[in-house]
Every structure is written in structure tokens, then in C-alpha cells.
Coordinates of C-alpha atoms in Angstrom, one line a residue:
S21 CA 28.4 -54.6 -32.6
G22 CA 30.9 -52.5 -30.6
E23 CA 30.6 -54.8 -27.5
I24 CA 33.6 -56.2 -25.5
L25 CA 32.8 -59.8 -24.8
I26 CA 35.1 -62.1 -22.7
D27 CA 33.8 -65.6 -22.9
A28 CA 35.5 -68.5 -21.0
T29 CA 33.1 -71.4 -21.6
N30 CA 35.7 -74.0 -20.6
G31 CA 36.8 -72.2 -17.4
G32 CA 40.3 -70.9 -16.6
T33 CA 42.2 -67.8 -15.5
V34 CA 43.4 -64.7 -17.4
T35 CA 46.1 -62.9 -15.4
A36 CA 47.9 -59.6 -15.8
E37 CA 51.2 -59.3 -13.9
R38 CA 50.6 -55.6 -13.3
D39 CA 47.7 -53.2 -13.7
L40 CA 44.8 -54.3 -15.9
S41 CA 42.6 -51.7 -17.4
I42 CA 39.7 -52.4 -19.8
D43 CA 37.9 -49.4 -21.4
S44 CA 35.0 -50.1 -23.7
N45 CA 34.6 -46.5 -25.0
S46 CA 30.9 -46.4 -23.9
Y47 CA 30.0 -49.8 -25.4
D48 CA 28.5 -52.6 -23.2
M49 CA 31.1 -54.9 -21.6
T50 CA 30.1 -58.5 -20.9
F51 CA 32.1 -61.2 -19.0
D52 CA 30.2 -64.4 -19.8
G53 CA 30.6 -67.7 -17.9
V54 CA 28.9 -71.0 -17.6
A55 CA 27.3 -72.5 -14.6
S56 CA 29.6 -75.5 -14.4
K57 CA 32.9 -73.7 -14.7
K58 CA 34.9 -71.2 -12.6
N59 CA 36.4 -68.3 -14.6
T60 CA 38.8 -65.7 -13.2
L61 CA 40.2 -62.4 -14.6
S62 CA 43.0 -61.2 -12.3
A63 CA 45.2 -58.1 -12.2
G64 CA 48.6 -58.3 -10.4
E65 CA 48.0 -54.8 -9.1
D66 CA 45.0 -52.5 -9.9
L67 CA 42.0 -53.6 -11.9
N68 CA 40.1 -50.9 -13.7
I69 CA 36.9 -51.7 -15.7
D70 CA 35.5 -48.6 -17.4
A71 CA 32.4 -48.7 -19.6
V72 CA 31.8 -45.0 -19.2
T73 CA 28.1 -44.5 -20.2
A74 CA 27.5 -48.2 -21.1
D75 CA 26.8 -51.3 -19.0
V76 CA 29.1 -53.8 -17.4
I77 CA 27.7 -57.3 -17.1
N78 CA 29.5 -60.0 -15.1
N79 CA 27.8 -63.4 -15.4
G80 CA 29.5 -65.9 -13.1
N81 CA 33.1 -64.7 -13.2
T82 CA 35.7 -63.6 -10.6
L83 CA 37.1 -60.2 -11.4
Q84 CA 39.8 -59.3 -9.0
S85 CA 43.1 -57.7 -8.0
Q86 CA 45.5 -60.1 -6.6
L87 CA 48.7 -58.6 -5.2
P88 CA 51.8 -60.8 -5.5
A89 CA 52.9 -62.5 -2.3
D90 CA 56.2 -60.6 -2.2
S91 CA 54.6 -57.2 -2.8
T92 CA 55.5 -54.2 -0.6
N93 CA 52.9 -52.3 1.2
T94 CA 53.2 -49.4 -1.2
L95 CA 51.1 -51.2 -3.8
N96 CA 47.4 -50.6 -3.9
G97 CA 45.6 -53.6 -5.5
G98 CA 42.4 -51.6 -5.9
V99 CA 39.4 -52.4 -8.1
T100 CA 37.4 -49.7 -9.8
F101 CA 34.2 -50.0 -11.9
E102 CA 32.5 -47.2 -13.9
A103 CA 29.4 -47.9 -15.9
D104 CA 25.8 -46.9 -16.5
D105 CA 24.4 -50.1 -15.0
L106 CA 26.5 -52.8 -13.3
Y107 CA 25.3 -56.4 -13.2
N108 CA 27.1 -58.9 -11.0
R109 CA 25.1 -62.2 -11.3
S110 CA 26.1 -65.6 -10.0
L111 CA 25.1 -68.6 -12.2
S112 CA 25.7 -71.4 -9.6
G113 CA 27.7 -72.2 -6.5
T114 CA 30.6 -72.9 -8.9
A115 CA 30.2 -70.0 -11.2
L116 CA 29.9 -67.2 -8.6
A117 CA 30.0 -63.6 -9.7
I118 CA 32.8 -62.1 -7.5
I119 CA 34.3 -58.7 -7.5
Y120 CA 37.4 -58.9 -5.2
S121 CA 40.2 -56.6 -4.1
S122 CA 43.1 -58.3 -2.2
S123 CA 44.4 -55.0 -1.0
G124 CA 44.6 -54.8 2.7
K125 CA 45.6 -51.1 2.7
V126 CA 44.0 -48.9 5.2
S127 CA 41.0 -46.7 4.5
S128 CA 38.8 -44.8 6.9
R129 CA 36.7 -41.7 6.3
D130 CA 37.2 -40.5 9.9
L131 CA 41.0 -40.1 10.0
T132 CA 41.5 -36.4 9.7
V133 CA 44.2 -34.0 10.8
V134 CA 44.7 -30.2 10.3
N135 CA 47.9 -29.5 8.3
S136 CA 50.1 -26.4 8.7
G137 CA 48.1 -24.5 6.2
G138 CA 45.0 -24.8 8.3
G139 CA 43.2 -27.2 5.9
V140 CA 41.8 -30.6 6.9
Y141 CA 42.8 -33.7 5.1
S142 CA 41.8 -37.3 5.4
L143 CA 42.5 -40.7 3.9
N144 CA 40.0 -39.9 1.2
N145 CA 42.7 -37.7 -0.3
R146 CA 45.1 -40.5 -1.2
D147 CA 45.2 -43.3 -3.8
T148 CA 43.7 -46.2 -1.9
G149 CA 43.1 -49.9 -2.3
G150 CA 39.7 -51.5 -2.0
I151 CA 36.7 -51.4 -4.3
T152 CA 35.1 -48.3 -5.8
I153 CA 32.0 -48.7 -8.0
T154 CA 30.4 -45.7 -9.7
T155 CA 27.3 -45.9 -11.9
A156 CA 24.9 -43.4 -13.4
G157 CA 22.2 -46.1 -13.2
D158 CA 21.5 -49.2 -11.1
V159 CA 23.7 -51.8 -9.4
F160 CA 22.5 -55.4 -9.4
N161 CA 24.3 -57.8 -7.2
E162 CA 22.4 -61.0 -7.5
S163 CA 23.7 -63.9 -5.4
G164 CA 27.1 -62.2 -6.2
R165 CA 29.9 -61.1 -3.9
I166 CA 31.6 -57.8 -3.7
V167 CA 34.5 -58.4 -1.3
S168 CA 37.4 -56.3 -0.3
N169 CA 40.3 -56.8 2.1
N170 CA 40.0 -53.0 2.4
G171 CA 37.0 -50.7 2.2
V172 CA 34.2 -50.5 -0.3
T173 CA 32.6 -47.4 -1.8
V174 CA 29.6 -47.6 -4.1
N175 CA 28.4 -44.4 -5.8
V176 CA 25.1 -45.2 -7.5
G177 CA 22.9 -42.9 -9.6
C178 CA 19.7 -44.9 -9.1
D179 CA 18.9 -48.1 -7.1
L180 CA 21.1 -50.6 -5.3
Y181 CA 20.0 -54.2 -5.4
Y182 CA 21.7 -56.8 -3.2
R183 CA 19.4 -59.7 -3.6
V184 CA 18.7 -63.4 -4.2
M185 CA 16.3 -64.5 -6.9
R186 CA 13.6 -67.1 -6.4
A187 CA 13.3 -70.0 -8.8
V188 CA 9.8 -69.7 -10.4
A189 CA 7.7 -69.4 -7.3
G190 CA 7.9 -69.0 -3.5
S191 CA 7.4 -66.3 -0.9
N192 CA 8.0 -65.6 2.8
S193 CA 4.5 -66.8 3.4
A194 CA 4.5 -70.6 3.2
V195 CA 2.1 -72.5 0.9
V196 CA 0.5 -75.0 3.2
R197 CA -0.6 -78.4 1.8
H198 CA -2.4 -81.2 3.7
C199 CA -2.8 -84.7 2.4
K200 CA -4.6 -87.4 4.4
R201 CA -5.0 -91.1 3.4
T202 CA -6.9 -93.8 5.3
N203 CA -6.4 -97.6 4.6
S204 CA -8.7 -100.2 6.2
F205 CA -8.2 -103.9 6.8
L206 CA -10.9 -105.9 8.6
F207 CA -11.5 -104.1 11.8
F208 CA -8.3 -102.0 11.6
K209 CA -7.7 -98.6 10.1
A210 CA -4.4 -96.9 9.3
D211 CA -4.2 -93.1 9.0
R212 CA -1.5 -91.3 7.1
D213 CA -1.2 -87.5 7.3
V214 CA 1.3 -85.2 5.5
V215 CA 1.4 -81.5 6.2
T216 CA 3.8 -79.4 4.1
Y217 CA 4.9 -75.8 4.5
D218 CA 6.6 -74.8 1.3
Y219 CA 8.5 -71.4 0.9
G220 CA 10.0 -72.2 -2.5
S221 CA 13.6 -72.4 -3.6
L222 CA 16.3 -70.0 -4.8
E223 CA 17.6 -69.7 -8.3
V224 CA 21.2 -70.1 -7.0
P225 CA 20.8 -72.3 -3.9
D226 CA 22.6 -71.6 -0.7
Q227 CA 24.3 -68.4 -2.0
A228 CA 23.4 -65.0 -0.4
A229 CA 24.3 -61.8 -2.2
Y230 CA 26.8 -59.9 -0.1
I231 CA 29.1 -57.0 0.1
Q232 CA 32.0 -57.3 2.6
A233 CA 34.8 -55.1 3.8
A234 CA 37.3 -57.1 5.8
R235 CA 39.0 -53.8 6.8
G236 CA 38.0 -50.3 6.1
D237 CA 34.5 -49.0 5.9
I238 CA 31.5 -49.5 3.5
Q239 CA 30.2 -46.3 2.1
L240 CA 27.0 -46.3 0.0
N241 CA 26.4 -43.0 -1.8
F242 CA 23.1 -42.3 -3.6
T243 CA 23.9 -39.5 -6.1
A244 CA 20.3 -39.0 -7.1
S245 CA 17.2 -38.5 -4.9
G246 CA 13.5 -38.5 -5.2
A247 CA 11.9 -41.5 -7.0
T248 CA 15.2 -43.2 -7.3
G249 CA 18.0 -43.9 -4.9
N250 CA 16.6 -46.9 -3.0
L251 CA 18.6 -49.6 -1.2
Y252 CA 17.1 -53.1 -1.7
N253 CA 18.9 -55.6 0.5
I254 CA 16.7 -58.7 -0.2
G255 CA 18.4 -61.8 1.0
G256 CA 21.7 -60.0 0.9
E257 CA 24.3 -59.2 3.5
I258 CA 26.3 -56.0 4.0
N259 CA 29.2 -56.6 6.4
A260 CA 31.9 -54.3 7.6
D261 CA 34.1 -56.6 9.6
G262 CA 36.4 -53.9 11.0
G263 CA 39.6 -55.9 11.2
M264 CA 41.8 -53.0 12.1
D265 CA 42.4 -49.8 14.1
Y266 CA 44.6 -47.0 12.6
V267 CA 46.8 -44.2 13.6
L268 CA 47.8 -41.4 11.2
V269 CA 51.2 -39.7 11.5
S270 CA 51.6 -36.3 9.9
T271 CA 55.1 -35.2 9.0
S272 CA 56.9 -31.9 8.1
I273 CA 60.2 -32.6 6.4
D274 CA 62.3 -30.0 4.5
N275 CA 61.9 -30.3 0.7
S276 CA 59.2 -33.0 1.1
G277 CA 57.3 -31.8 -1.9
N278 CA 60.4 -30.8 -3.9
D279 CA 61.7 -32.9 -6.9
S280 CA 65.1 -31.3 -7.1
A281 CA 66.4 -31.4 -3.5
A282 CA 66.8 -34.2 -1.0
A283 CA 64.1 -34.4 1.7
G284 CA 65.5 -34.4 5.2
G285 CA 69.2 -34.7 5.9
A286 CA 71.7 -37.6 6.1
G287 CA 71.9 -38.8 9.7
D288 CA 68.3 -38.0 10.5
T289 CA 66.4 -40.9 12.1
I290 CA 62.8 -42.0 11.9
T291 CA 61.7 -44.3 14.9
L292 CA 58.6 -46.3 15.2
T293 CA 57.7 -47.6 18.7
N294 CA 54.9 -49.8 20.1
A295 CA 54.7 -48.8 23.8
S296 CA 52.8 -52.0 24.7
T297 CA 55.3 -54.6 23.3
G298 CA 58.4 -52.5 23.4
D299 CA 59.1 -53.1 19.7
T300 CA 61.2 -50.4 18.1
Y301 CA 62.5 -49.8 14.6
T302 CA 64.8 -46.9 13.5
Y303 CA 65.5 -45.9 10.0
T304 CA 68.6 -43.7 9.4
V305 CA 68.3 -41.2 6.5
T306 CA 71.1 -41.6 4.0
G307 CA 70.3 -38.5 1.9
T308 CA 70.3 -40.7 -1.3
E309 CA 66.7 -41.9 -1.1
T310 CA 65.7 -39.9 -4.2
S311 CA 68.5 -41.3 -6.4
N312 CA 66.3 -44.0 -8.0
G313 CA 64.6 -41.3 -10.1
N314 CA 61.1 -42.8 -10.2
G315 CA 59.5 -39.4 -10.4
F316 CA 58.0 -39.3 -7.0
N317 CA 58.3 -36.2 -4.8
N318 CA 61.3 -36.6 -2.5
G319 CA 59.4 -36.7 0.7
R320 CA 57.4 -39.6 -0.5
E321 CA 60.5 -41.4 -1.7
L322 CA 62.0 -41.0 1.8
L323 CA 59.0 -42.4 3.6
V324 CA 58.7 -45.2 1.1
K325 CA 62.2 -46.2 2.0
F326 CA 61.2 -46.2 5.6
V327 CA 58.2 -48.4 4.9
E328 CA 60.4 -50.8 2.8
G329 CA 63.0 -50.9 5.6
L330 CA 60.3 -51.7 8.2
N331 CA 58.9 -54.4 6.0
S332 CA 62.3 -56.1 5.8
Y333 CA 62.9 -55.7 9.6
K334 CA 59.6 -57.3 10.4
A335 CA 60.3 -60.3 8.2
I336 CA 63.8 -60.9 9.6
S337 CA 63.2 -60.1 13.3
G338 CA 59.6 -61.2 13.8
R339 CA 58.9 -58.0 15.6
F340 CA 55.8 -55.8 15.1
S341 CA 53.7 -59.0 14.6
D342 CA 50.5 -57.0 15.4
L343 CA 51.3 -54.4 12.7
S344 CA 49.3 -55.4 9.6
E345 CA 49.3 -52.2 7.6
Y346 CA 51.8 -49.3 7.0
E347 CA 51.8 -47.0 4.1
V348 CA 52.6 -43.6 2.8
I349 CA 49.8 -41.1 2.0
E350 CA 49.7 -37.8 0.3
V351 CA 48.1 -35.2 2.5
S352 CA 48.6 -31.9 0.8
E353 CA 48.3 -30.8 -2.8
L354 CA 50.3 -27.6 -2.2
A355 CA 53.4 -27.3 -4.4
D356 CA 56.6 -28.2 -2.6
A357 CA 54.8 -28.4 0.8
D358 CA 57.0 -29.7 3.6
D359 CA 53.9 -31.5 5.1
A360 CA 52.9 -33.1 1.8
F361 CA 53.2 -36.7 3.0
G362 CA 52.3 -38.8 6.0
L363 CA 52.1 -42.3 7.2
V364 CA 49.3 -44.6 8.3
F365 CA 49.7 -47.7 10.6
G366 CA 47.1 -50.3 11.1
S367 CA 47.0 -52.6 14.2
E368 CA 44.6 -53.6 16.9
Q369 CA 47.1 -51.8 19.2
A370 CA 47.2 -48.7 17.1
D371 CA 46.8 -46.4 20.1
Q372 CA 50.2 -47.8 21.4
Y373 CA 52.1 -46.6 18.4
T374 CA 54.2 -43.4 18.1
L375 CA 56.6 -42.3 15.3
T376 CA 59.3 -39.7 15.9
Y377 CA 61.5 -37.8 13.5
N378 CA 64.9 -36.8 14.9
D379 CA 66.5 -34.0 12.9
S380 CA 70.3 -34.5 13.4
S381 CA 71.0 -30.9 12.4
G382 CA 68.7 -29.4 14.9
G383 CA 66.2 -28.3 12.2
S384 CA 62.4 -28.3 12.2
D385 CA 61.7 -31.7 10.7
T386 CA 59.0 -33.4 12.7
A387 CA 56.6 -36.3 12.8
T388 CA 53.3 -36.0 14.8
T389 CA 51.3 -39.0 15.8
Q390 CA 47.5 -38.4 15.8
T391 CA 44.7 -40.1 17.8
S392 CA 44.0 -43.6 16.7
Q393 CA 40.7 -44.4 14.9
S394 CA 38.7 -47.5 14.1
D395 CA 37.3 -48.8 10.9
G396 CA 34.5 -51.3 10.4
S397 CA 31.6 -48.9 9.9
V398 CA 28.7 -48.9 7.4
Y399 CA 27.6 -45.5 6.1
I400 CA 24.4 -45.5 4.0
G401 CA 24.1 -41.9 2.7
T402 CA 26.2 -39.0 4.0
S403 CA 24.7 -36.7 6.6
A404 CA 26.8 -33.7 5.4
T405 CA 25.8 -34.2 1.7
A406 CA 22.1 -34.3 1.0
A407 CA 22.7 -35.5 -2.6
N408 CA 24.2 -38.7 -1.3
N409 CA 21.3 -39.8 0.9
V410 CA 19.2 -42.8 0.3
N411 CA 15.5 -42.3 -0.6
A412 CA 14.3 -45.4 1.2
V413 CA 15.7 -48.7 2.5
H414 CA 14.0 -52.2 2.2
N415 CA 15.9 -54.8 4.2
Q416 CA 14.5 -58.3 4.1
A417 CA 15.4 -61.9 4.9
V418 CA 14.3 -64.3 2.2
V419 CA 12.7 -67.5 3.5
N420 CA 13.2 -70.6 1.4
G421 CA 13.0 -74.4 1.8
K422 CA 10.3 -76.8 3.0
S423 CA 9.0 -78.3 6.3
E424 CA 7.1 -81.5 6.3
Y425 CA 5.2 -83.3 9.1
H426 CA 4.3 -87.0 8.6
T427 CA 2.0 -89.0 10.8
T428 CA 1.2 -92.7 10.5
C429 CA -1.1 -94.4 13.0
F430 CA -1.7 -98.2 13.2
F431 CA -0.7 -100.3 16.2
Y432 CA 1.2 -97.2 17.3
C433 CA 1.6 -93.7 16.0
D434 CA 4.8 -92.7 14.3
R435 CA 5.4 -89.0 13.7
R436 CA 8.4 -87.7 11.7
G437 CA 9.3 -84.2 10.7
S438 CA 11.8 -82.8 8.3
S439 CA 12.8 -79.2 7.5
T440 CA 15.1 -77.3 5.1
V441 CA 13.7 -73.9 5.9
V442 CA 16.2 -71.1 6.3
A443 CA 16.1 -67.3 6.3
T444 CA 18.7 -66.0 3.9
G445 CA 20.3 -62.6 4.2
G446 CA 18.6 -59.5 5.3
L447 CA 21.7 -58.5 7.4
I448 CA 23.4 -55.1 7.6
S449 CA 26.2 -55.4 10.1
A450 CA 29.0 -53.1 11.3
Q451 CA 31.8 -54.1 13.6
N452 CA 31.9 -50.4 14.6
Q453 CA 29.0 -48.0 13.7
L454 CA 26.1 -48.1 11.4
A455 CA 24.8 -44.8 10.1
I456 CA 21.9 -44.3 7.7
T457 CA 20.8 -40.9 6.4
V458 CA 17.5 -40.9 4.4
D459 CA 15.6 -38.3 2.5
G460 CA 12.9 -37.5 4.9
G461 CA 9.2 -38.1 4.2
A462 CA 5.8 -37.8 5.7
A463 CA 4.4 -40.7 7.7
N464 CA 1.9 -42.8 5.8
P465 CA -0.2 -45.0 8.1
S466 CA -1.7 -46.9 5.2
F467 CA 1.7 -47.9 3.8
T468 CA 2.2 -51.7 4.2
P469 CA 5.5 -53.2 3.2
Q470 CA 5.3 -55.9 0.6
D471 CA 7.4 -59.1 0.3
L472 CA 9.8 -57.9 -2.4
S473 CA 11.3 -61.4 -2.9
V474 CA 8.4 -62.7 -4.9
N475 CA 8.7 -62.7 -8.7
A476 CA 5.3 -61.1 -9.0
V477 CA 6.6 -57.7 -7.9
L478 CA 9.4 -57.7 -10.5
T479 CA 9.1 -55.9 -13.8
G480 CA 11.1 -55.5 -17.1
A481 CA 14.1 -57.3 -18.4
D482 CA 16.2 -56.2 -15.4
Q483 CA 13.5 -57.4 -13.0
T484 CA 13.4 -54.2 -11.1
I485 CA 11.0 -53.5 -8.2
G486 CA 7.6 -52.2 -9.5
T487 CA 6.8 -48.7 -8.5
S488 CA 3.5 -49.8 -7.0
V489 CA 5.3 -51.7 -4.2
D490 CA 8.3 -49.4 -3.7
P491 CA 8.8 -48.2 -0.1
D492 CA 7.7 -44.7 0.5
T493 CA 10.3 -41.9 0.6
G494 CA 11.8 -41.7 4.1
Y495 CA 11.0 -45.2 5.1
I496 CA 13.3 -47.9 6.5
V497 CA 11.6 -51.3 6.2
N498 CA 13.1 -54.3 8.0
L499 CA 11.2 -57.5 7.3
G500 CA 12.8 -60.4 9.2
G501 CA 16.2 -58.9 8.8
R502 CA 18.8 -57.7 11.3
L503 CA 20.6 -54.4 11.5
T504 CA 23.4 -54.6 14.0
A505 CA 26.4 -52.6 15.2
L506 CA 28.9 -54.0 17.6
N507 CA 30.5 -50.6 18.4
K508 CA 33.9 -52.0 19.1
N509 CA 35.0 -48.8 20.8
E510 CA 32.7 -49.9 23.6
D511 CA 31.5 -46.4 24.3
N512 CA 27.9 -46.2 25.6
A513 CA 27.9 -42.4 25.3
N514 CA 28.1 -42.6 21.5
N515 CA 25.7 -44.0 18.9
A516 CA 26.3 -47.5 17.6
I517 CA 23.3 -47.2 15.2
D518 CA 22.4 -43.7 14.1
I519 CA 19.4 -43.3 11.8
Q520 CA 18.5 -39.8 10.7
S521 CA 16.8 -37.9 7.9
A522 CA 18.2 -35.0 5.9
S523 CA 14.9 -33.2 6.2
S524 CA 11.4 -34.0 7.5
N525 CA 11.0 -37.4 9.2
V526 CA 12.5 -40.8 9.0
N527 CA 9.8 -43.6 9.3
I528 CA 10.5 -47.1 10.3
I529 CA 8.7 -50.4 10.0
T530 CA 10.3 -53.5 11.5
S531 CA 8.6 -56.9 11.4
A532 CA 9.6 -60.4 12.3
E533 CA 9.1 -63.2 9.7
R534 CA 7.2 -66.3 10.9
L535 CA 8.9 -69.6 10.0
F536 CA 7.3 -73.0 10.3
M537 CA 10.0 -75.6 11.1
A538 CA 9.8 -79.3 12.2
M539 CA 11.1 -80.6 15.5
N540 CA 11.7 -84.3 16.1
R541 CA 11.9 -86.1 19.5
H542 CA 12.0 -89.9 20.3
Q543 CA 9.3 -90.8 22.8
G544 CA 10.1 -94.4 23.7
M545 CA 9.2 -97.9 22.5
L546 CA 5.4 -97.6 22.3
A547 CA 5.0 -94.0 21.2
H548 CA 7.9 -94.3 18.9
G549 CA 8.8 -91.2 16.9
H550 CA 7.3 -87.8 17.9
A551 CA 7.4 -84.6 15.9
K552 CA 5.7 -81.3 15.7
I553 CA 5.7 -78.1 13.6
I554 CA 7.0 -75.0 15.4
A555 CA 6.0 -71.5 14.4
Q556 CA 8.7 -69.1 15.3
D557 CA 9.2 -65.4 14.6
Q558 CA 12.7 -64.4 13.5
G559 CA 14.5 -61.1 12.7
G560 CA 13.0 -57.7 12.5
S561 CA 15.7 -56.4 14.9
F562 CA 17.8 -53.3 15.4
T563 CA 20.6 -54.2 17.8
A564 CA 23.3 -51.7 19.0
N565 CA 25.8 -53.4 21.3
M566 CA 27.9 -51.3 23.6
G567 CA 26.4 -48.1 22.3
R568 CA 23.2 -46.2 21.7
L569 CA 20.5 -46.8 19.2
N570 CA 19.4 -43.3 18.0
F571 CA 16.7 -42.1 15.7
T572 CA 16.8 -38.4 14.8
N573 CA 13.7 -36.8 13.4
L574 CA 11.7 -39.9 14.0
G575 CA 8.2 -39.9 12.6
D576 CA 6.2 -43.1 12.3
I577 CA 7.6 -46.3 13.8
R578 CA 5.8 -49.7 13.8
I579 CA 7.3 -52.7 15.6
L580 CA 5.5 -55.9 14.5
G581 CA 7.1 -58.8 16.3
G582 CA 10.5 -57.2 15.9
S583 CA 12.8 -55.7 18.5
L584 CA 15.0 -52.7 19.3
S585 CA 18.0 -53.1 21.6
G586 CA 20.7 -50.6 22.5
G587 CA 23.5 -50.5 25.0
T588 CA 24.6 -53.1 27.5
S589 CA 21.2 -53.2 29.2
G590 CA 19.2 -53.2 26.0
E591 CA 17.4 -50.0 27.1
D592 CA 19.5 -47.2 25.6
I593 CA 17.0 -46.2 22.9
Y594 CA 17.1 -42.6 21.8
S595 CA 14.8 -40.4 19.7
G596 CA 16.6 -37.3 18.7
G597 CA 18.9 -37.5 21.6
T598 CA 16.3 -38.1 24.2
Q599 CA 16.3 -41.5 26.0
T600 CA 13.0 -43.4 25.8
D601 CA 11.7 -46.9 25.6
M602 CA 10.2 -49.0 22.9
D603 CA 6.6 -48.8 24.3
T604 CA 6.9 -45.0 24.2
L605 CA 8.1 -45.1 20.6
D606 CA 5.4 -47.5 19.5
P607 CA 2.6 -48.2 22.1
D608 CA 0.9 -50.6 19.7
R609 CA 4.0 -52.8 19.2
T610 CA 3.6 -56.6 19.1
Y611 CA 6.0 -59.2 20.4
P612 CA 7.7 -62.1 18.7
V613 CA 6.1 -65.5 19.3
A614 CA 7.3 -69.1 19.3
E615 CA 4.4 -71.7 19.4
S616 CA 3.5 -75.1 18.2
G617 CA 1.6 -75.4 15.0
N618 CA -1.3 -77.8 14.5
F619 CA -0.4 -81.5 14.4
N620 CA -2.1 -84.8 14.7
G621 CA -2.9 -85.7 18.3
H622 CA -3.2 -89.5 17.9
I623 CA -1.1 -91.3 20.4
G624 CA -1.5 -95.0 19.5
I625 CA -3.5 -98.1 20.6
T626 CA -6.2 -96.4 22.6
N627 CA -6.7 -93.4 20.4
G628 CA -7.5 -93.5 16.7
F629 CA -5.9 -96.5 15.1
L630 CA -8.5 -99.2 16.1
S631 CA -12.0 -98.8 14.5
L632 CA -14.7 -101.3 15.4
F633 CA -18.0 -101.5 13.5

């Protein structure tokens, strides 16, 4: 049939010691698993899955790069996927669909420096670890996990689905059932009431769909616009944990880009210093760093030797314990350029690091430490590139589970409650900054967001969202979800959450979800058990900690039981750079509520259990 099919029905692991590349030559590629088994396909360095114009389907397998424990920091451990459509679907809590990169190598789109030729380079110009997914069509991550110790980049030609699927039925509006039974004996009557609030269950219980970058940034690029290019985060989580700060060092070393002459000179020294801890490491150039003949440009070979020496020094001395990442990057494509290579260091104390190059011959070899930068940001769309912007965003928590309230009244009333109700996902979280750029659209007062977690809105074999319930162009919808940015730089003058449109207006609807949950309390010997059902609004929030919440080109905004919060005081809300407040943004806003639902009021012997004829 032309397909590539990897089927591990009995579980197990397939491992490549080095790079693993699978190319299907434009035929569908399927990794099949079973719900009761865990299957793993592992690459010792880079994992490359390339279906070109066909689909990649991962049903319940772990597809990963797993760097060896003794690897140096010059290895990548990256994971790349290229396909028409990508399906990453978990089958159970055992057979999770996982795409994982173990690489902890640095990646940040904001580390830039001007080289000697006047051009600007950044860490995007290097071979990097992390996960890169590129599709001409859709990406479906259904109760699956896309996890990287580095950054994650997704380039999608159509829609992005991070979602959980409901099992048969259920919605965010509970189905309420009431059952009452009365039994009589002589002059006595016993009442039994049961009230149930049922939200349904998930196809894969207790498993959200999520994308996570332990370090680095998350970049979601939508390479098409118009009717396609929507982000559906329905019961999913998008987390940039921001585990690292970085400092970039640019270098200019004689013959750095030359393959035929040694870079630098014997006796030169390269010294790394942490001003806070006093840790220092010095590497002395031997002039023989290029003798291993591995085909690299000589400047890279010299800096690789420095990195390997630092790695050994750390292991032996215990110094530089805060330094988690250090690697060589290529920063110039100019032939034989002296500034062709640089270094990146990752640490929570990155701003304390300097690297110096001492030219023993009095020449012009130098190393220049740049300003430290932070990772941990989520970028949805790219403000400088209209083609990469998202058409619309639908972010939604998915409520599932059941709450029950039982009342039995005879000589005394006994009330018991139970609840398994939870709101799953609907989280977009950045340790640093969250930036969303949408294709602008006109405000539509009649547009009412739908619950897109219900099966009734799905269509076709892929269960895509029907066009009749799609969010309008330019809309960001937040139903019971949370959009948060911690802004770890702690700078209230900058935006922690920045939402803007490429043209026209961005329109926002944020709404809390109402959950009915049971609460139990013991009332003493006579009243016995006591319970009630609590109705409580949750989610529908935009929260910018230690920074501003900014809407640029804001059109329509509706706040329905949700909340906006910016800065340390919770009041730093901006619209196009002008500070305002929520009531000005939406004078018709409503507020979250927490109140008791209806419950049986019988209290025992004097009320309701004794019935005389």
C-alpha cells in the first residue's frame, strides 16, 4: 500500500544509538499501539520523522530523542516532524501519545547581537535541540503530550487542536437529574432524594492534552490565514516553564571560519567567570584543536574544546553548579569569517557571567559578553510576519465528572454529597511573556461562543470543528480557561501579556464556567451528616503578574464572569498603551459568583419525617 507501519502490540522499546531518521517518501506513516501497553521509539541523538506531503499518525506511542547520560553539551537531541497532517493521540493512561525531546540546549528567539558585518543574528540561526513540527495541514494533539527540555516550534498550515475528547456524551453544562422516593410505615414516612449534576466523562480519563517547554520558548506559527489557522485549546495546556536565563558571547578569532589554518594561537586563554560565586575556569589554547579532522571550521573546533574542558572541570571540581547549558553556536554564514562562532551560557545567574579571550600575541582576538535574556515565553503568531498570525483562538476548560446530593429523612435527616467534577485544561501559561497576534476582524455583537468540547460540533473522520461554530476572525475566546504570564523579569513597565492584531481589531470574549460541586460537613449527633451543592464560577481569566496586560487595537470585549488582572496591584490594564480599567473596557461586564444550589431543607424530627393522618 506504500504505508510505513510500526506496530508494537506487545509493548517494548526500539532504540537507535545515534540519529534516527524515517522518511516515508510522501506515504502515510503510522505508529500503532494498544491501550494496555507502553511502546517507545527512541533516538540516541536526533529524531527526524518526515512524511513530506503525507500524514504522520501516532496512536499511543512515545517518540523521543534521549541523549546518552555521558553526552557532551555539543549534541542536540532534537526532534523534527514534517507532514501534511500530524495526529498525536493517546489511547489510555498507559498508552500515552508522547513526542519528547530530552535536549536541554538553549533556544530563545530574543537573543540577538550585531556582528562585525553589521548584520543581526540570533539563536534561530543555529542547529538547535527541542521540537520542531511543520505541517501543511492540521495538527491534532488529543490527550497527547508534546514535551521538550528545550523550546518547541510548531509551523501549521491549517488548524492546531490541543484537546481532550469526550466519551459519547457530556458538556460544560451539567445534565441535572432529580429522583425522589417516599416510603411509608404506619404513621411514619421516609423521604429519599437524589440530585445529580452530570458533565460526562473523557475518552482518556485524567489526561489533558499539553505542550510543554521546560526551557526555551513556545512558538506557534500559522502559515496560512483566512478561514484556516485557528488555535483550539480545548482541555489542553500550553506551558512555557522558563527554566533558564541566557547570555550570549560573540567572538572574533583569527581564522575562525578557515578550515586550513589554526584558529587563535597557542598560549591564548579563554576565561569564564561567575562574578556572584567567584567561580572561574580558564582554557589554554594549544594550537592543535583542529587536528582531529572532523570537518568543522577551526573556530568551532576551538570553542568545542573549550566547552568539553569546561564540562570536565565542572564534573571534577563541583564548580559552576548553577550553569546548566553551554554550547557553541554559528552566528555568521560568511566564508572564513573571524566572528563565525559564539557561545551561549544558560543559568539563573546568567547576568553574572562574563567570558574573556586573552590574545597572548597582542592580536585582535576578542570575546564580548552580551546582555542576558530570559526564556519561558509563549508566542502565538509573529507580530513582524503577518503570514504567521493566528486567525482566531478558542481556549476552553473542559468540565467532566459528576456531583451527587443524597438526602434521607426518617428519625433524623442525613445528607451526603459526592463529587468528581473537575475542569480540565484551558491553560496557556508563560513563565515570562505571553504574546498573541491575530488576524484582525470586525466586532460581531451577535457572535456567541459555543462549547466546542461537545461531540455534536465535530464533523468528519478527523472530528474537526464545524464551520458553523468556528470563532469569528479576530476573536480570542476564553471559556473557563486561564491565560497567565508570570513575567519573571518583574518589570511592570513592560507587557507580560500582549495581545494585538495585525490589522483591524482584536475582539475578546472571556467567560467563567459554572461548576456544581458537593460540600460535606458533619453537624453533630442529631442532625448527623450535612451536605449541599455549591455553584461556583471558575476560570475566564487573563492574569499578568509583575507586568502589564495590554490589548492593542482592541475592538469588542465581553467579560462574562471572568476577570482581567495586570501588575502587582491588579489594575495595570492597557488598551493600545493607554491605562484603563475593566469597567471602562466593558461597562456591561458581569462578576463571578459562588452560591449554594438548591437542596432539601428537612432538618429531622420536627420537620418532614413524621406524618400523622
